[in-house]
Short mmCIF file of C-alpha atoms in Angstrom, two decimals:
data_model
loop_
_atom_site.label_atom_id
_atom_site.label_comp_id
_atom_site.label_asym_id
_atom_site.label_seq_id
_atom_site.Cartn_x
_atom_site.Cartn_y
_atom_site.Cartn_z
CA MET A 1 -44.83 2.54 -63.35
CA SER A 2 -41.74 2.41 -61.05
CA GLU A 3 -41.43 4.17 -57.67
CA THR A 4 -40.63 7.76 -58.18
CA LEU A 5 -37.37 8.62 -55.96
CA ARG A 6 -36.62 12.25 -54.61
CA PHE A 7 -33.52 13.27 -53.38
CA ARG A 8 -30.94 16.01 -53.24
CA ALA A 9 -27.95 15.82 -55.50
CA GLU A 10 -25.18 17.96 -56.60
CA LEU A 11 -24.50 19.05 -60.22
CA GLN A 12 -20.89 17.91 -60.88
CA ARG A 13 -18.45 17.90 -63.73
CA LYS A 14 -15.18 16.15 -63.72
CA HIS A 15 -13.74 18.14 -67.08
CA PRO A 16 -14.92 21.04 -68.79
CA ASP A 17 -15.32 18.82 -72.02
CA LEU A 18 -17.28 16.57 -70.31
CA PRO A 19 -21.04 16.18 -69.47
CA VAL A 20 -22.41 17.59 -66.09
CA PHE A 21 -23.71 15.00 -63.98
CA ILE A 22 -25.49 13.91 -60.75
CA ARG A 23 -23.94 11.07 -58.66
CA ILE A 24 -26.90 8.75 -57.20
CA PRO A 25 -25.93 6.46 -54.01
CA GLY A 26 -26.46 3.20 -54.64
CA ALA A 27 -28.75 2.81 -51.55
CA THR A 28 -30.80 5.47 -53.09
CA VAL A 29 -31.88 3.29 -56.37
CA ALA A 30 -31.90 0.01 -54.50
CA PRO A 31 -35.54 -0.08 -54.69
CA TRP A 32 -35.16 -0.57 -58.66
CA LYS A 33 -32.79 -3.28 -58.35
CA LEU A 34 -30.72 -1.89 -61.09
CA THR A 35 -28.36 -4.66 -62.91
CA GLU A 36 -28.20 -2.50 -66.41
CA TRP A 37 -28.14 0.96 -67.62
CA GLN A 38 -31.99 1.78 -68.10
CA THR A 39 -34.11 4.95 -69.13
CA VAL A 40 -35.36 7.30 -66.49
CA GLU A 41 -37.65 10.32 -66.90
CA GLY A 42 -37.45 13.01 -64.07
CA THR A 43 -37.02 16.46 -63.03
CA LEU A 44 -33.98 18.70 -61.55
CA ASP A 45 -35.46 21.60 -59.51
CA GLY A 46 -38.76 20.88 -61.24
CA HIS A 47 -37.23 21.56 -64.53
CA ALA A 48 -38.39 18.15 -66.83
CA PHE A 49 -35.06 16.61 -68.40
CA GLY A 50 -36.86 14.24 -70.46
CA ARG A 51 -35.52 10.66 -71.20
CA ARG A 52 -32.07 9.91 -70.16
CA THR A 53 -30.07 6.71 -68.99
CA ILE A 54 -29.04 5.89 -65.44
CA LYS A 55 -25.87 4.28 -65.91
CA ASP A 56 -23.57 2.37 -63.35
CA TRP A 57 -20.80 4.10 -61.87
CA GLY A 58 -18.17 1.12 -62.22
CA LYS A 59 -17.01 -1.87 -60.69
CA ASP A 60 -15.55 -0.29 -57.71
CA SER A 61 -18.63 1.51 -56.50
CA ALA A 62 -22.51 0.76 -56.27
CA ASP A 63 -23.39 4.24 -57.32
CA TRP A 64 -24.86 5.40 -60.37
CA PHE A 65 -24.92 8.53 -62.25
CA VAL A 66 -27.24 10.49 -65.17
CA GLU A 67 -25.58 13.04 -67.28
CA PHE A 68 -26.84 16.43 -68.71
CA LEU A 69 -25.82 18.26 -71.48
CA GLN A 70 -24.76 21.92 -71.07
CA PRO A 71 -27.87 23.31 -73.47
CA TRP A 72 -30.53 22.08 -71.11
CA LEU A 73 -28.67 23.03 -68.15
CA GLU A 74 -28.73 26.54 -69.56
CA LYS A 75 -32.14 26.55 -70.48
CA ALA A 76 -33.38 25.38 -66.93
CA GLY A 77 -30.78 28.04 -65.05
CA LEU A 78 -28.48 25.13 -63.68
CA LYS A 79 -24.58 24.94 -63.46
CA PRO A 80 -22.12 22.41 -62.23
CA GLY A 81 -21.73 22.86 -58.25
CA ASP A 82 -25.54 23.63 -57.62
CA PRO A 83 -27.51 21.53 -55.30
CA VAL A 84 -30.85 20.12 -56.85
CA GLU A 85 -33.58 18.59 -55.97
CA VAL A 86 -33.98 15.40 -58.32
CA GLU A 87 -37.07 13.32 -58.91
CA LEU A 88 -36.51 9.97 -60.88
CA ARG A 89 -38.50 7.25 -62.09
CA LEU A 90 -37.92 4.50 -64.70
CA ALA A 91 -39.35 5.21 -67.88
CA ASP A 92 -42.20 3.34 -69.00
CA MET A 93 -40.71 0.55 -72.00
CA THR A 94 -44.19 -1.12 -72.48
CA MET A 95 -43.67 -2.25 -76.03
CA PRO A 96 -45.95 -0.41 -78.64
CA PRO A 97 -49.05 -2.24 -79.80
CA GLU A 98 -47.70 -1.54 -83.20
CA MET A 99 -44.20 -3.54 -82.50
CA ALA A 100 -46.34 -6.33 -80.98
CA GLU A 101 -48.29 -6.71 -83.80
CA ARG A 102 -45.52 -6.63 -86.51
CA MET A 103 -43.92 -9.43 -84.33
CA THR A 104 -47.18 -11.45 -84.63
CA SER A 105 -47.21 -10.90 -88.49
CA ASP A 106 -43.69 -11.10 -89.05
CA PRO A 107 -42.45 -14.22 -86.92
CA GLN A 108 -38.82 -14.05 -88.01
CA PHE A 109 -38.85 -10.11 -86.78
CA GLY A 110 -40.25 -11.58 -83.48
CA ARG A 111 -37.58 -14.16 -83.12
CA ALA A 112 -35.00 -11.75 -83.87
CA TYR A 113 -36.35 -9.40 -81.30
CA GLU A 114 -36.69 -11.99 -78.48
CA ALA A 115 -33.03 -12.68 -79.24
CA LEU A 116 -31.99 -9.41 -78.61
CA ILE A 117 -30.19 -8.26 -75.33
CA PRO A 118 -32.45 -6.22 -73.17
CA ASN A 119 -30.59 -2.83 -73.66
CA HIS A 120 -30.95 -3.72 -77.38
CA LYS A 121 -34.78 -3.92 -76.84
CA ARG A 122 -35.19 -1.02 -75.10
CA LYS A 123 -33.02 1.20 -77.65
CA ALA A 124 -35.61 -0.48 -80.56
CA ILE A 125 -38.64 0.46 -78.49
CA GLU A 126 -37.27 4.17 -77.87
CA HIS A 127 -35.94 4.80 -81.55
CA TYR A 128 -39.47 3.79 -82.26
CA LEU A 129 -41.53 6.04 -79.85
CA GLU A 130 -39.47 9.22 -80.76
CA ALA A 131 -40.80 9.18 -84.08
CA LYS A 132 -43.51 12.21 -83.98
CA THR A 133 -46.02 11.16 -86.74
CA LEU A 134 -47.52 7.93 -87.72
CA ALA A 135 -45.51 8.04 -90.88
CA GLY A 136 -42.63 8.29 -88.97
CA ARG A 137 -43.57 5.40 -86.67
CA THR A 138 -44.35 3.38 -89.53
CA ALA A 139 -41.07 4.21 -91.28
CA ARG A 140 -38.99 3.51 -88.05
CA LEU A 141 -40.55 0.03 -87.65
CA GLU A 142 -39.77 -1.06 -91.30
CA LYS A 143 -36.01 -0.01 -90.29
CA ILE A 144 -36.09 -1.55 -87.10
CA ALA A 145 -37.63 -4.92 -88.45
CA ARG A 146 -34.87 -5.07 -91.51
CA SER A 147 -32.01 -4.26 -89.25
CA ILE A 148 -32.72 -6.78 -86.01
CA LYS A 149 -33.83 -9.42 -88.82
CA ALA A 150 -30.48 -8.91 -90.54
CA ARG A 151 -28.74 -9.62 -87.08
CA LEU A 152 -30.13 -13.10 -87.27
CA SER A 153 -28.84 -13.83 -90.82
#
């Protein structure tokens, strides 16, 4: 598990039609050695926000940001302009055993998965883990395998 980062930030919004976000100085996330978008988990003022994506600010800055949708902010009692205590950690992206077993039993799926870029691997794992039941996970694994193998064809 990655180091948990704790810092203060301000909830910001550039335009009323856009999500609210926190801007994170590059020095704050430097221990993670980020090179691409990653999934994070954490809290704002003690309210767990689940999984979100930490994204780079752009080529003109070493900063990063995480977005939050208005319904979640309202539920947490937060709004743009509020200072917040932030806890962030990189989400566990360990491959589920069922996916690993499928790669062993279906070498074509294994080869196709290994050919994916890291971000697409992460998305496949997250999609699988979001299913709430065993039947849902089984169905998602079938769909993921078909989709990924089709990319190799």
